[in-house]
Structures are given as structure tokens and as C-alpha cells.
Short mmCIF file of C-alpha atoms and ligand atoms in Angstrom, two decimals:
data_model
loop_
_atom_site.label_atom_id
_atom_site.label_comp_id
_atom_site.label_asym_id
_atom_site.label_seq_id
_atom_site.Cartn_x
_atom_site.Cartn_y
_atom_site.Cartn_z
CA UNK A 22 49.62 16.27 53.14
CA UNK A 23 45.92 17.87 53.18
CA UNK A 24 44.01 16.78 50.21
CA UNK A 25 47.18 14.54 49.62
CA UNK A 26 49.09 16.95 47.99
CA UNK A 27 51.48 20.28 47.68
CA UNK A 28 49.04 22.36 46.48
CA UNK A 29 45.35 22.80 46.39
CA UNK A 30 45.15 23.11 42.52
CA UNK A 31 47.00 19.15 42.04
CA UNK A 32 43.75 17.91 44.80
CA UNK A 33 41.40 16.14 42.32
CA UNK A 34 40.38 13.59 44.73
CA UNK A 35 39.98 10.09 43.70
CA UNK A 36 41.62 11.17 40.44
CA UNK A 37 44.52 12.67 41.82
CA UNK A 38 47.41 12.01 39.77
CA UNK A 39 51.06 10.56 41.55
CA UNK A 40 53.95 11.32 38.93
CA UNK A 41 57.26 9.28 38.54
CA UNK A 42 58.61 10.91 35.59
CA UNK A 43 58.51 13.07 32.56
CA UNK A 44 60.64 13.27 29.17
CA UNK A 45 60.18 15.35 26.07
CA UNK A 46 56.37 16.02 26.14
CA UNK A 47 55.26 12.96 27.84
CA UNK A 48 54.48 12.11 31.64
CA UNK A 49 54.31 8.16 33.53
CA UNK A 50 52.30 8.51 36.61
CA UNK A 51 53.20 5.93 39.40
CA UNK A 52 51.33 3.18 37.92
CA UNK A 53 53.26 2.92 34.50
CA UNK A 54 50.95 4.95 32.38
CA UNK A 55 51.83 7.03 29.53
CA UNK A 56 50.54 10.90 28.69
CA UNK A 57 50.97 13.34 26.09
CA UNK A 58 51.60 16.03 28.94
CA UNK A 59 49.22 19.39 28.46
CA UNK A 60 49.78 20.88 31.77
CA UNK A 61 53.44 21.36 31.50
CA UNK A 62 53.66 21.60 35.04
CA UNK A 63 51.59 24.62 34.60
CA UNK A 64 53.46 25.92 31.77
CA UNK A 65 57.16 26.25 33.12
CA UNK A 66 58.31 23.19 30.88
CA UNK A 67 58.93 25.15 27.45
CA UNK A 68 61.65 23.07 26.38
CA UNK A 69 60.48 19.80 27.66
CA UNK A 70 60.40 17.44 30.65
CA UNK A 71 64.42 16.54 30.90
CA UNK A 72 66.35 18.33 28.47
CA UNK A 73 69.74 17.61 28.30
CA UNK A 74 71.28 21.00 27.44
CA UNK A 75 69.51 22.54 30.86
CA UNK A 76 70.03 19.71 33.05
CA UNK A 77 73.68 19.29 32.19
CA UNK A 78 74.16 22.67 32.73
CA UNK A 79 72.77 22.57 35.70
CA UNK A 80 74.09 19.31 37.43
CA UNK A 81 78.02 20.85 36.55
CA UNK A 82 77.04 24.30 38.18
CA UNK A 83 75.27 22.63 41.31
CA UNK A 84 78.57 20.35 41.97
CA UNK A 85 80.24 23.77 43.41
CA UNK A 86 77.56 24.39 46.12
CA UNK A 87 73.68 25.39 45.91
CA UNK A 88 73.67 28.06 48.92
CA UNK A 89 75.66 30.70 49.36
CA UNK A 90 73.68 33.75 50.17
CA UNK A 91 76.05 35.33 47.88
CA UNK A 92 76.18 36.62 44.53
CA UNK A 93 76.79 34.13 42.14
CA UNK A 94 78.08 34.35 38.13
CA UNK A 95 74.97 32.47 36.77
CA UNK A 96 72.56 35.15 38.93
CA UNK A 97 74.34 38.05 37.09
CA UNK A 98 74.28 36.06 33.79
CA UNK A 99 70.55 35.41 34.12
CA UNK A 100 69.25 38.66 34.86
CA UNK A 101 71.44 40.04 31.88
CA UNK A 102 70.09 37.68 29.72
CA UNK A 103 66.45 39.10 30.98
CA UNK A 104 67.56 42.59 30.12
CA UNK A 105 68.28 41.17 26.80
CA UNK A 106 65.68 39.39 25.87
CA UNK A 107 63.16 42.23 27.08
CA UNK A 108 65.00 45.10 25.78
CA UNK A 109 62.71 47.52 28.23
CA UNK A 110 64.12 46.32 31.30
CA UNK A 111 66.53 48.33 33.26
CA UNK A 112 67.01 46.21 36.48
CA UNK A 113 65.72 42.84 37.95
CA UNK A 114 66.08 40.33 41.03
CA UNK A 115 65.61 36.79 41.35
CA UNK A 116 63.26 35.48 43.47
CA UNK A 117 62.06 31.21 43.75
CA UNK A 118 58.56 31.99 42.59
CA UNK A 119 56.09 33.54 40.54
CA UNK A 120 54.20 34.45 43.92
CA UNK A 121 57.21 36.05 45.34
CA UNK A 122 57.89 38.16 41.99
CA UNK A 123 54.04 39.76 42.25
CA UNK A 124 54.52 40.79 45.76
CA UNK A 125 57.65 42.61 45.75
CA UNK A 126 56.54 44.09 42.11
CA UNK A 127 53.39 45.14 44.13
CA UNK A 128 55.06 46.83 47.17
CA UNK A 129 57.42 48.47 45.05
CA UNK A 130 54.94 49.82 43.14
CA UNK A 131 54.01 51.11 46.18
CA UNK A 132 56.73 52.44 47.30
CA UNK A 133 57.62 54.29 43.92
CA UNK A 134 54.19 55.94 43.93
CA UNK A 135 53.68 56.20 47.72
CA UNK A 136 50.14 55.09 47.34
CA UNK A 137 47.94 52.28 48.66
CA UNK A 138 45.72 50.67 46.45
CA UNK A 139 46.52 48.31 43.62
CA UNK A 140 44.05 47.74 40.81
CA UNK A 141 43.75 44.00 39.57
CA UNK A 142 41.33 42.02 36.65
CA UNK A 143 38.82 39.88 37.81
CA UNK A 144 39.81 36.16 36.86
CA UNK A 145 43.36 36.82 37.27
CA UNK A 146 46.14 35.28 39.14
CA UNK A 147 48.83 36.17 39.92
CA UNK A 148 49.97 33.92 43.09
CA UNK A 149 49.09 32.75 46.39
CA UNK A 150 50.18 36.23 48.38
CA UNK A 151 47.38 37.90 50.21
CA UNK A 152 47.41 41.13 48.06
CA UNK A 153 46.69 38.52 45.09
CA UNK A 154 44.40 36.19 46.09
CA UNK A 155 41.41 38.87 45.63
CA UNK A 156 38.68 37.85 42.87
CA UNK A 157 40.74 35.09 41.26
CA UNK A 158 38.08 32.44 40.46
CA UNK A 159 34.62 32.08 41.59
CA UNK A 160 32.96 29.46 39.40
CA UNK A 161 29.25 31.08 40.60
CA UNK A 162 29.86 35.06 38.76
CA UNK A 163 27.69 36.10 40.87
CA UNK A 164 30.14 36.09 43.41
CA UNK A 165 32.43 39.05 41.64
CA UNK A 166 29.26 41.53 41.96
CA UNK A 167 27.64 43.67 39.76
CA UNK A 168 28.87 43.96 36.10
CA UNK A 169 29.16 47.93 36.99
CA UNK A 170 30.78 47.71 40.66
CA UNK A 171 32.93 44.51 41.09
CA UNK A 172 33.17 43.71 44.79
CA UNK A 173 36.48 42.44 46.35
CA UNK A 174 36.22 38.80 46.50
CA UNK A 175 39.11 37.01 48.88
CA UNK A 176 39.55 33.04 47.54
CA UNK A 177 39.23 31.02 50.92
CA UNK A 178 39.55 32.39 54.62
CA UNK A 179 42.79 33.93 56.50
CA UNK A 180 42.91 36.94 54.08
CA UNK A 181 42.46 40.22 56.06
CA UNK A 182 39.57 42.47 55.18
CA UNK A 183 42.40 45.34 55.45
CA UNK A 184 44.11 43.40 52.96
CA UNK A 185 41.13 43.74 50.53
CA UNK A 186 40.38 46.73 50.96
CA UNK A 187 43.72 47.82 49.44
CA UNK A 188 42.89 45.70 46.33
CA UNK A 189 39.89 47.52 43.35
CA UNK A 190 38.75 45.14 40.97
CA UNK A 191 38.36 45.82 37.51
CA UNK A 192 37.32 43.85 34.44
CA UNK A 193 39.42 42.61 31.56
CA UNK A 194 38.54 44.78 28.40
CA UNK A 195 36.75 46.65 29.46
CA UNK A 196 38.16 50.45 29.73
CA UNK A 197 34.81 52.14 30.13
CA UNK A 198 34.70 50.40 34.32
CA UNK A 199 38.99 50.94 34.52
CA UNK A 200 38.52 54.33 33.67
CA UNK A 201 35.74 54.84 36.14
CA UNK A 202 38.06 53.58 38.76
CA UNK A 203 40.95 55.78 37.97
CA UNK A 204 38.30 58.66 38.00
CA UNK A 205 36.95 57.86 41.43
CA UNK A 206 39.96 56.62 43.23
CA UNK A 207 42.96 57.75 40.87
CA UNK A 208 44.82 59.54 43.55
CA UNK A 209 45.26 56.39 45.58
CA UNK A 210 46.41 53.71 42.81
CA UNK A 211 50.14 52.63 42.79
CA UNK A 212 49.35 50.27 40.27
CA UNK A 213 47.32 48.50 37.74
CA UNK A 214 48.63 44.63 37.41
CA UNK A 215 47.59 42.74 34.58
CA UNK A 216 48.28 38.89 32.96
CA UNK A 217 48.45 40.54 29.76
CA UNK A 218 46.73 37.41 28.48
CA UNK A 219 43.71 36.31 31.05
CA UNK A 220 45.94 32.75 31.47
CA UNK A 221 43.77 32.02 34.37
CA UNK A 222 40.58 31.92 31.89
CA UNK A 223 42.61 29.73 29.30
CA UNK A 224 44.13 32.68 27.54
CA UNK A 225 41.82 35.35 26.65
CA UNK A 226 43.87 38.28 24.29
CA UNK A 227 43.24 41.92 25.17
CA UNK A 228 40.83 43.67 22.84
CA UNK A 229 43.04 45.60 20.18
CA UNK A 230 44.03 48.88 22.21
CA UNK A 231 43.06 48.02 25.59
CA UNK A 232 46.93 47.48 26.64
CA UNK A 233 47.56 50.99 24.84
CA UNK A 234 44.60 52.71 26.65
CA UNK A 235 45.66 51.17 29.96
CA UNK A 236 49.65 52.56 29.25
CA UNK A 237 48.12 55.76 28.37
CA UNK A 238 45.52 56.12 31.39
CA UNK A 239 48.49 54.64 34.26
CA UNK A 240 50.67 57.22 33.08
CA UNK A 241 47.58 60.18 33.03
CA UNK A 242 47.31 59.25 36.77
CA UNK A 243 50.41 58.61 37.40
CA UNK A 244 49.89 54.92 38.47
CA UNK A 245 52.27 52.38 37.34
CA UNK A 246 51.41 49.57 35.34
CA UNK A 247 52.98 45.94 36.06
CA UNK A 248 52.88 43.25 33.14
CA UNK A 249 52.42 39.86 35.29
CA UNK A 250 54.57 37.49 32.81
CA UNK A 251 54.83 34.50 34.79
CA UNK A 252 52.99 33.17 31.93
CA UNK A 253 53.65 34.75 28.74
CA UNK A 254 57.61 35.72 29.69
CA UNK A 255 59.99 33.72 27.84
CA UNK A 256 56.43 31.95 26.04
CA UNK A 257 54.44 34.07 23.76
CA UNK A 258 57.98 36.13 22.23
CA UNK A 259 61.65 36.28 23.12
CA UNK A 260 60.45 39.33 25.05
CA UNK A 261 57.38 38.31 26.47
CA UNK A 262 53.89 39.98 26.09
CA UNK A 263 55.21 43.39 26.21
CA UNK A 264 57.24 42.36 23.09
CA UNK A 265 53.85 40.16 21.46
CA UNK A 266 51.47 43.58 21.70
CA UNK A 267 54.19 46.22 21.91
CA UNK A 268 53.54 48.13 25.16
CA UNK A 269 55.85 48.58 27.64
CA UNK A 270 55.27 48.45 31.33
CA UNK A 271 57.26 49.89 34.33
CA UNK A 272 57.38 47.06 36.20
CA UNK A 273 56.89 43.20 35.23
CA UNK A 274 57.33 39.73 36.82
CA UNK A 275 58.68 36.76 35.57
CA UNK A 276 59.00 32.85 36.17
CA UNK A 277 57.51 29.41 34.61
CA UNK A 278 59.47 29.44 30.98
CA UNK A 279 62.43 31.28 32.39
CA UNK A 280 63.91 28.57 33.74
CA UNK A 281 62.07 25.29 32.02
CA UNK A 282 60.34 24.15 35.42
CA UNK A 283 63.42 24.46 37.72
CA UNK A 284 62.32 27.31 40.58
CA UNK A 285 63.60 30.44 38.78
CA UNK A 286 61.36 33.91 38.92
CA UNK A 287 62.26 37.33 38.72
CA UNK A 288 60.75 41.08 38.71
CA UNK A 289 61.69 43.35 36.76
CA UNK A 290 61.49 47.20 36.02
CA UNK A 291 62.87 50.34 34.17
CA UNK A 292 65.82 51.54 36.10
CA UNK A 293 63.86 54.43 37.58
CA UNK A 294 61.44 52.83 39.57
CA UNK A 295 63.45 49.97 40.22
CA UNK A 296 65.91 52.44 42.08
CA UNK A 297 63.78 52.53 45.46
CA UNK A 298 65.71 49.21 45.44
CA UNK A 299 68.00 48.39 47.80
CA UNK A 300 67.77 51.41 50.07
CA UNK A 301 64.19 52.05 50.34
CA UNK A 302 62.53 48.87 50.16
CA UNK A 303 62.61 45.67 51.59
CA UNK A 304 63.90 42.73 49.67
CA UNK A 305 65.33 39.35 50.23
CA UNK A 306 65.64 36.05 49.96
CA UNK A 307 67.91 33.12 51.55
CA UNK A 308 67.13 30.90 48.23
CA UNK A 309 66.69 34.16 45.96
CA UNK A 310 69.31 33.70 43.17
CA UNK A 311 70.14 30.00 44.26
CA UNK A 312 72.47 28.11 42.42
CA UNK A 313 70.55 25.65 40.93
CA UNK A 314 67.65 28.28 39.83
CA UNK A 315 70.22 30.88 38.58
CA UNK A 316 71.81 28.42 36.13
CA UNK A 317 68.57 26.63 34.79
CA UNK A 318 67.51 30.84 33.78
CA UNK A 319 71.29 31.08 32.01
CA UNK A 320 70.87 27.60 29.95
CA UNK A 321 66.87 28.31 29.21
CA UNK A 322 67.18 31.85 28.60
CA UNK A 323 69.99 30.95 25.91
CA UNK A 324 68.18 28.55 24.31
CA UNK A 325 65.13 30.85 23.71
CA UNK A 326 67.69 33.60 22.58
CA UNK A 327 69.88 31.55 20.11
CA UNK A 328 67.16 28.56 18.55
CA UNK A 329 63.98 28.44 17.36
CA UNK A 330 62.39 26.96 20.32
CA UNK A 331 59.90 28.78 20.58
CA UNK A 332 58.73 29.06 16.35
CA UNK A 333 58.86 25.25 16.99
CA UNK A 334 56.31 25.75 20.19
CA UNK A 335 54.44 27.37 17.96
CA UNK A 336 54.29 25.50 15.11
CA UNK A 337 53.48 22.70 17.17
CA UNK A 338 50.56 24.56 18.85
CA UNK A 339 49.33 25.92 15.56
CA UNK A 340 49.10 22.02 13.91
CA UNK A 341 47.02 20.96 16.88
CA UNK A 342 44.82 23.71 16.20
CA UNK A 343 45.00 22.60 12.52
CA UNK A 344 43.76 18.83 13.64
CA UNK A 345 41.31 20.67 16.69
CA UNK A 346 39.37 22.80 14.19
CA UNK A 347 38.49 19.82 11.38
CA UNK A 348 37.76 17.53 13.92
CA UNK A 349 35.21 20.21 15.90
CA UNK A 350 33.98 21.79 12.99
CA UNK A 351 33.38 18.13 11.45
CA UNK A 352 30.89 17.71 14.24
CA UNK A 353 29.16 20.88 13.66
CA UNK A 354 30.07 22.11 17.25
CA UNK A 355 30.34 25.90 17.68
CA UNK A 356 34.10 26.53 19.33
CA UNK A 357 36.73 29.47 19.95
CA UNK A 358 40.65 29.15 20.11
CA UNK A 359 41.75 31.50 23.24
CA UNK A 360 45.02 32.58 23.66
CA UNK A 361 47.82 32.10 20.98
CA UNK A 362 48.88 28.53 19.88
CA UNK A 363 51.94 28.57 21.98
CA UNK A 364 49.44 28.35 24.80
CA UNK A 365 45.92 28.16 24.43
CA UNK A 366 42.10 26.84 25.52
CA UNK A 367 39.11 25.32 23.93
CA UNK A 368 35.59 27.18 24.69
CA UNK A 369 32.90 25.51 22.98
CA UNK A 370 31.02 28.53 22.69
CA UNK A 371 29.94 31.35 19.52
CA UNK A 372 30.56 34.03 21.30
CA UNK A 373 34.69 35.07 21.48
CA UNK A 374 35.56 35.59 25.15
CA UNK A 375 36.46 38.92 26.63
CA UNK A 376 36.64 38.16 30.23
CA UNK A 377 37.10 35.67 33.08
CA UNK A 378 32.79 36.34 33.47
CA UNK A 379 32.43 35.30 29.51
CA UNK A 380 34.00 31.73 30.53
CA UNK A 381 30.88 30.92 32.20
CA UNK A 382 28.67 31.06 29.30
CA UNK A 383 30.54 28.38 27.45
CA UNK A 384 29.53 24.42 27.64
CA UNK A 385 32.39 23.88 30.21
CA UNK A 386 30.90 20.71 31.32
CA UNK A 387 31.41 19.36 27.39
CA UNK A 388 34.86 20.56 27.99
CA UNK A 389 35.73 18.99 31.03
CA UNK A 390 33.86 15.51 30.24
CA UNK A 391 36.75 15.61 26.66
CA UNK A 392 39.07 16.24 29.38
CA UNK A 393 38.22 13.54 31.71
CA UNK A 394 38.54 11.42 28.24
CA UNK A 395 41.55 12.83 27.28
CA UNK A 396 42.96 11.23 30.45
CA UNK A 397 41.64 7.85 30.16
CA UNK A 398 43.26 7.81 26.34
CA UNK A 399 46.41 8.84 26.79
CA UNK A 400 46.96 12.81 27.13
CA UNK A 401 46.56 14.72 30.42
CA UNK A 402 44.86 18.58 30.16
CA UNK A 403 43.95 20.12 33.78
CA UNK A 404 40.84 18.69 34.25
CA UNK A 405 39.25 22.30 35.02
CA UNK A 406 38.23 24.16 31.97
CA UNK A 407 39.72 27.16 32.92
CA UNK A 408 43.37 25.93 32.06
CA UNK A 409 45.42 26.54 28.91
CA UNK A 410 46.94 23.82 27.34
CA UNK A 411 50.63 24.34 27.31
CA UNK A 412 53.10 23.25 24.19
CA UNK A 413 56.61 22.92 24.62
CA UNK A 414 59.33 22.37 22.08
CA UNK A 415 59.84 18.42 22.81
CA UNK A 416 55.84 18.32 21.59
CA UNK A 417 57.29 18.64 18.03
CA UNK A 418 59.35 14.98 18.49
CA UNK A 419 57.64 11.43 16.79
CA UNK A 420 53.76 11.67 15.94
CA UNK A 421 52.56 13.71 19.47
CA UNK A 422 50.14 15.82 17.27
CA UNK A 423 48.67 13.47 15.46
CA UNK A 424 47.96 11.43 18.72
CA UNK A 425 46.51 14.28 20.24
CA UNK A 426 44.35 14.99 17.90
CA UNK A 427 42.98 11.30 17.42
CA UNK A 428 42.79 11.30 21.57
CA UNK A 429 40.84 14.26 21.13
CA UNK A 430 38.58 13.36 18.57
CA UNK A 431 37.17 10.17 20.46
CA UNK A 432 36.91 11.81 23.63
CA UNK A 433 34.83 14.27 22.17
CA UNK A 434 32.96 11.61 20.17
CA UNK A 435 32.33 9.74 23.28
CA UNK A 436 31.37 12.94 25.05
CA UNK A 437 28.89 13.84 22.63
CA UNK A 438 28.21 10.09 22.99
CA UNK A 439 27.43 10.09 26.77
CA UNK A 440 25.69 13.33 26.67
CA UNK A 441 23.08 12.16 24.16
CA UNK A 442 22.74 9.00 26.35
CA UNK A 443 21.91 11.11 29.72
CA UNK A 444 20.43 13.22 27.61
CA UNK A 445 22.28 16.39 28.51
CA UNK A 446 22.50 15.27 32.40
CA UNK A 447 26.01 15.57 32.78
CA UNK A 448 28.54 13.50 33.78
CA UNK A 449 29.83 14.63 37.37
CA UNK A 450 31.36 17.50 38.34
CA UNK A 451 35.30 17.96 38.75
CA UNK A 452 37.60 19.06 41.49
CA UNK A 453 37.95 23.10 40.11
CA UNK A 454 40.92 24.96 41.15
CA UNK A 455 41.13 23.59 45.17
CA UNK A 456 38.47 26.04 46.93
CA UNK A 457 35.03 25.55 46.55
CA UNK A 458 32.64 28.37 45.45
CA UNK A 459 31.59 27.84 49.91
CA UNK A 460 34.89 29.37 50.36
CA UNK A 461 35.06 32.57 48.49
CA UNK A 462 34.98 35.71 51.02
CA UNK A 463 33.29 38.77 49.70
CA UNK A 464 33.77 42.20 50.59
CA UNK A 465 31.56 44.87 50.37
CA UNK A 466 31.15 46.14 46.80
CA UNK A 467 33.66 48.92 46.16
CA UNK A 468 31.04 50.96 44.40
CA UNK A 469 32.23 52.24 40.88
CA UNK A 470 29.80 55.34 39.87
C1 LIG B 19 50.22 34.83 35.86
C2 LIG B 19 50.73 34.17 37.11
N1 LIG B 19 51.25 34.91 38.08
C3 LIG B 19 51.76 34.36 39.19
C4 LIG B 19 51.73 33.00 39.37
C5 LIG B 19 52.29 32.42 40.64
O1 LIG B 19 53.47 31.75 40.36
P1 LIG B 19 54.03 30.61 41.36
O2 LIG B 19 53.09 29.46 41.24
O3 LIG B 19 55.42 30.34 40.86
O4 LIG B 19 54.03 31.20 42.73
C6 LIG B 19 51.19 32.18 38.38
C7 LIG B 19 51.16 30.71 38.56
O5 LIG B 19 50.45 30.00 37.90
C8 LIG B 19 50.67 32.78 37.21
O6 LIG B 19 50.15 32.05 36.23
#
């Protein structure tokens, strides 16, 4: 396995972590040792690690056969239940991933519109597709171009400059360079995707009215707009982040909390654009729908409709912000809460965030050495800055938040600690997000005038 892993982003080296279970909010790596689990596996976990009423449902549904390649009740059941919960939805599909969901929401998009070009926000991600893997996370800014003309930057080799080409970057909040785009290349867009939270930057909220402006300018130009939930579906409301900040899109994509970490994704649309669907679009899927995914969506989905799971995810978020803020603030540190508590980041910084660029500017290497002693106490955040930490309902069970907080407060102590020692030198660099800043292709700058 290069790098000794599935995945690029779970390479940390020497420090790469080998996991034999997970219950509630807590992990055991291979070596016995216990963590308040952050990560969430990336934030599909909303329930928690090995909940009974998912995995029984689950384990009697999967006794009749996983595979079918045939339409199953707990498929139909699950994308009803997304209809539901949404309310703006007027037809989905399944699909395994989150990476899946963004490229068939992309080309249908395309299709619908019959144009080429797809806008995306620098610092977001939405996936591992070519079409997404444009301007995702440099750690040198420089890299994304000038503030005025973001240039198309592909993350690592293999991605077709053709492939770029079809992608225009635009920055989060900011409507004065979107509009620019739409002005110059508005006849070409099929669509403007968004993470309607920057989740890729820890969480950064949209400035009040940018998702309204962006609704009204897509529709002006008649450009769809596609909410990438894979994140905040299921999470941040019953109904997502169209339901948190009240816009609707025309297409959206969903996976991570609709199925509480088993493989379950879907996109999603209003029944109009959805209808180039089956005949004029391709679509499909041998594990699409699966057995095992479909029913994990039907148990999860029901839970977040009928409990307060998620109130509880947030309660649990907001008292570890509670503990977060005395303990910071007791140490005179300047800090900002991103995101909302049911998912959300640390930037020790004055300034409030606005973009992926505006992560940059805050003392990320104070962040990551709390991280790295988060780790060694007992509680396990991605050890890259640019990561949420992710709450689930189980975090609400026995004294997690109180632990947390103590594990927090001496790692930052001996942080501080370390930094005074070395007198601001530093304490090592981590892995970041697979990729080095080396591998980062740029394109020429798409110029926005
Ligand atoms: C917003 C967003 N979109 C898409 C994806 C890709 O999902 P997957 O990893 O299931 O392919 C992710 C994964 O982190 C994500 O956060």
C-alpha cells in the first residue's frame, strides 16, 4: 500500500495511525490505546462508532444478499427518506461515495444546461474526480494566483490540462470576483458548486447573503447551482445546509452522515433537472444502491428524522466550545470558532476567516503542535489544521467533554511551553493533506477583468 495506506490523506508517516476499533466516540489503535475520536472518520460517524440501532439493522438486511444489481426496498426507502428530510428535493440516486455524487451532479449539470464549464471555490473539495481536484489545497497561496484572477491549480499530476480548463476558480465570499466571472464567461457555466460551509478550511460560514446573491446570480445566467453536502447533509440540520441558511439549490450531493460511516452517498435535484436522468445521461453503478449502504441510509436517516441526535451533536459541540473559549481566553490567546459547533475548527487568529487564503494567516503551526499533543494525551484531531473537528451523538456519553477540554488545555499549555523554549522555532512540520505543495500543477491564470 503506497505510503502504507488507502488514501493519501491517512499517510502521516512515522505517525501513521493503524485502527482496531471504535465505539461511541472513542477509537483503540492497534497498540491498545485509547482516543476521544475528532476525526469521525472524516465526519460520516454522526451517531457514533458502533451503534446498535444501525448495525442491527443492517446485519438482518445484509443476511438476504448484498448484490443484486436490482432495486432493492431499503434503496427506495432511503432516497424517500432524503426527499423528506430535504423537502426541496424532487429526485435522487445512490451512489458508494461522496466522489461519485459530485461527478454525476457535475455532468448533469452539464447536460441540463448544455454548457462546459463549471465554476468551483478555491479551498474546496469536493472528491478525488478529475473535474474536482482543481485548486483544492495549496499550503503556499501563492500557488492559487492573483487575489483578482485565480489560476486553475490541479492537486498532483495525471489531471488533463483539458480537464482544467473546463474548471474557473472563484473565491469564497467574495461576490465582487464570482460576478466578474459570470460577466466574462456566463454563457459557458453549467454550474457553480459550492461546500456551503468551506469544510475543507475547518468550516468557514458564508458571509450573510453570499448564498442568496449566488441563487440569485446562477439563476440571472441561467447556470445551476449545486450545494456539495457531503459534509453538512444530514449534519448541520435535518435538511442539510440548504435547510441551516435557507437557499435552495437545483442540484446537491450527499454522503458522510447519511449513512453513519457505512458507504452510502447520493445526488440529488429538483425533478426538472433531474429528468435528463435516465434517458439522456449516463449513470450507473454495480454497488450503487447496495444492500448494505441502502439500509445503513434507512436506519441513520430515521434516527436523524425521529430523535434529537443531532440537538445532542450540538449541544455536545457547543459545551466544548464552552470549555475551548475559558481555557484560550484564560491564556490571553487571540482565537476564532469556524464553522457551527456540530462541526467546527480552531484558528488562533483576530481576524474571522472568509476564505480557504485567510487560513494561512493564522498561527497554524500553534495549532498543529496542540494537535500533535492532543494525540499523545488521549484525543485524536487530523493532525493538519485545515480539518474540522467532528461531534457525534455518542460524544454526549460519560465525561468526553470534560476530558477534552483538560486534553486540550495541557496540550496547549505545553505548546505555549515548547514554543517559548525554542523560542518561536517550531516544532516540525506535519504530513498536510498527502501531496506536497512540489506537486500542485498550475494552469495558466484564467484572467478575470
Ligand atoms: C464536501 C465533500 N465533497 C466530497 C467529498 C468526497 O467524498 P468521498 O470521500 O466519499 O469520495 C468529501 C470528502 O471528504 C467532502 O468533504
Amino acid at each position: 500500500m503506497p505510503g502504507g495506506t488507502d488514501s493519501n490523506f491517512r499517510a502521516w508517516g512515522e505517525d501513521t495511525v493503524y485502527v482496531d476499533r471504535g465505539q461511541g466516540g472513542r477509537v483503540w489503535d492497534m497498540d491498545g490505546n485509547e482516543f476521544i475520536d475528532l476525526r469521525m472518520g472524516y465526519g460520516p460517524v454522526i451517531l457514533g462508532h458502533g451503534d446498535e440501532r444501525v448495525d442491527d439493522y443492517v446485519n438482518e438486511r445484509m443476511r438476504r444478499g448484498v448484490s443484486f444489481s436490482l432495486t432493492s426496498e431499503d434503496e427506495v426507502e432511503a432516497m424517500e427518506l432524503l426527499k423528506q428530510l430535504t423537502g426541496w428535493v424532487g429526485k435522487a440516486r445512490m451512489t458508494v461515495s461522496g466522489t461519485e455524487a459530485t461527478m454525476h451532479a457535475m455532468r448533469i449539470a452539464r447536460a441540463y444546461t448544455d454548457r462546459t464549464k463549471i465554476v468551483k471555490f478555491e479551498g474546496q473539495y469536493h472528491g478525488v474526480h478529475d473535474y474536482a481536484l482543481i485548486s483544492v489545497t495549496p499550503n503556499d497561496m501563492s500557488e492559487l494566483g492573483d487575489e483578482e484572477n485565480p489560476v486553475a491549480l490541479a492537486w498532483g499530476r495525471g489531471i488533463p490540462a483539458a480537464v482544467s480548463e473546463t474548471i474557473i476558480p472563484a473565491r469564497y465570499n467574495r461576490m465582487d470576483v464570482l460576478r466578474r466571472i459570470f460577466e466574462r464567461d456566463g454563457d459557458d457555466i453549467a454550474a457553480v458548486i459550492v461546500e456551503p460551509v468551506l469544510g475543507n478550511a475547518q468550516g468557514i460560514l458564508p458571509r450573510p447573503g453570499f448564498h442568496e446573491e449566488m441563487r440569485a446570480l446562477t439563476r440571472e445566467y441561467g447556470a445551476l447551482l449545486i450545494f456539495d453536502e457531503v459534509k453538512t447533509g444530514f449534519r448541520f440540520a435535518r435538511g442539510g445546509a440548504a435547510e441551516y441558511f435557507g437557499v435552495t439549490p437545483d442540484l446537491a450531493t450527499f454522503a458522510k452522515a447519511m449513512g453513519n460511516g457505512y458507504p452510502a452517498a447520493a445526488f440529488a435535484g429538483s425533478d426538472e433537472v433531474m429528468s435528463v436522468l435516465p434517458d439522456k445521461v449516463s449513470h450507473g453503478g454495480t454497488y450503487a444502491g447496495n444492500r448494505v449502504a441502502a439500509a445503513a441510509a434507512v436506519a441513520t436517516l430515521k434516527i436523524i428524522r425521529d430523535t434529537d441526535a443531532l440537538a445532542t451533536v450540538r449541544a455536545v459541540g457547543r459545551a466544548v466550545q464552552a470549555g475551548l473559549s475559558e481555557v484560550i481566553s484564560e491564556r490571553g490567546l487571540p482565537y476564532v470558532f469556524t464553522g457551527d459547533p456540530v462541526m467546527f475548527g480552531i484558528m488562533f487568529t483576530d481576524k474571522a476567516p472568509n476564505e480557504y487564503r485567510d487560513w494561512a494567516t493564522s498561527d497554524h503551526e500553534l495549532y498543529d503542535a496542540v494537535a500533535r499533543g492532543m494525540m499523545t494525551r488521549g484525543a485524536m484531531p487530523e493532525p493538519d489544521s485545515r480539518e474540522p473537528w467532528f461531534f457525534c451523538e455518542a460524544h454526549a456519553r460519560e465525561d468526553i467533554v470534560d476530558r477534552l477540554v483538560t486534553i486540550f488545555a495541557d496540550s496547549l499549555d505545553a505548546a505555549l511551553e515548547e514554543r517559548a523554549g525554542n523560542d518561536g522555532a517550531g516544532a516540525g512540520t506535519r504530513p498536510q493533506h498527502g501531496l506536497g505543495a512540489g506537486e500542485q500543477v498550475t494552469m495558466a491564470p484564467a484572467s478575470v477583468d
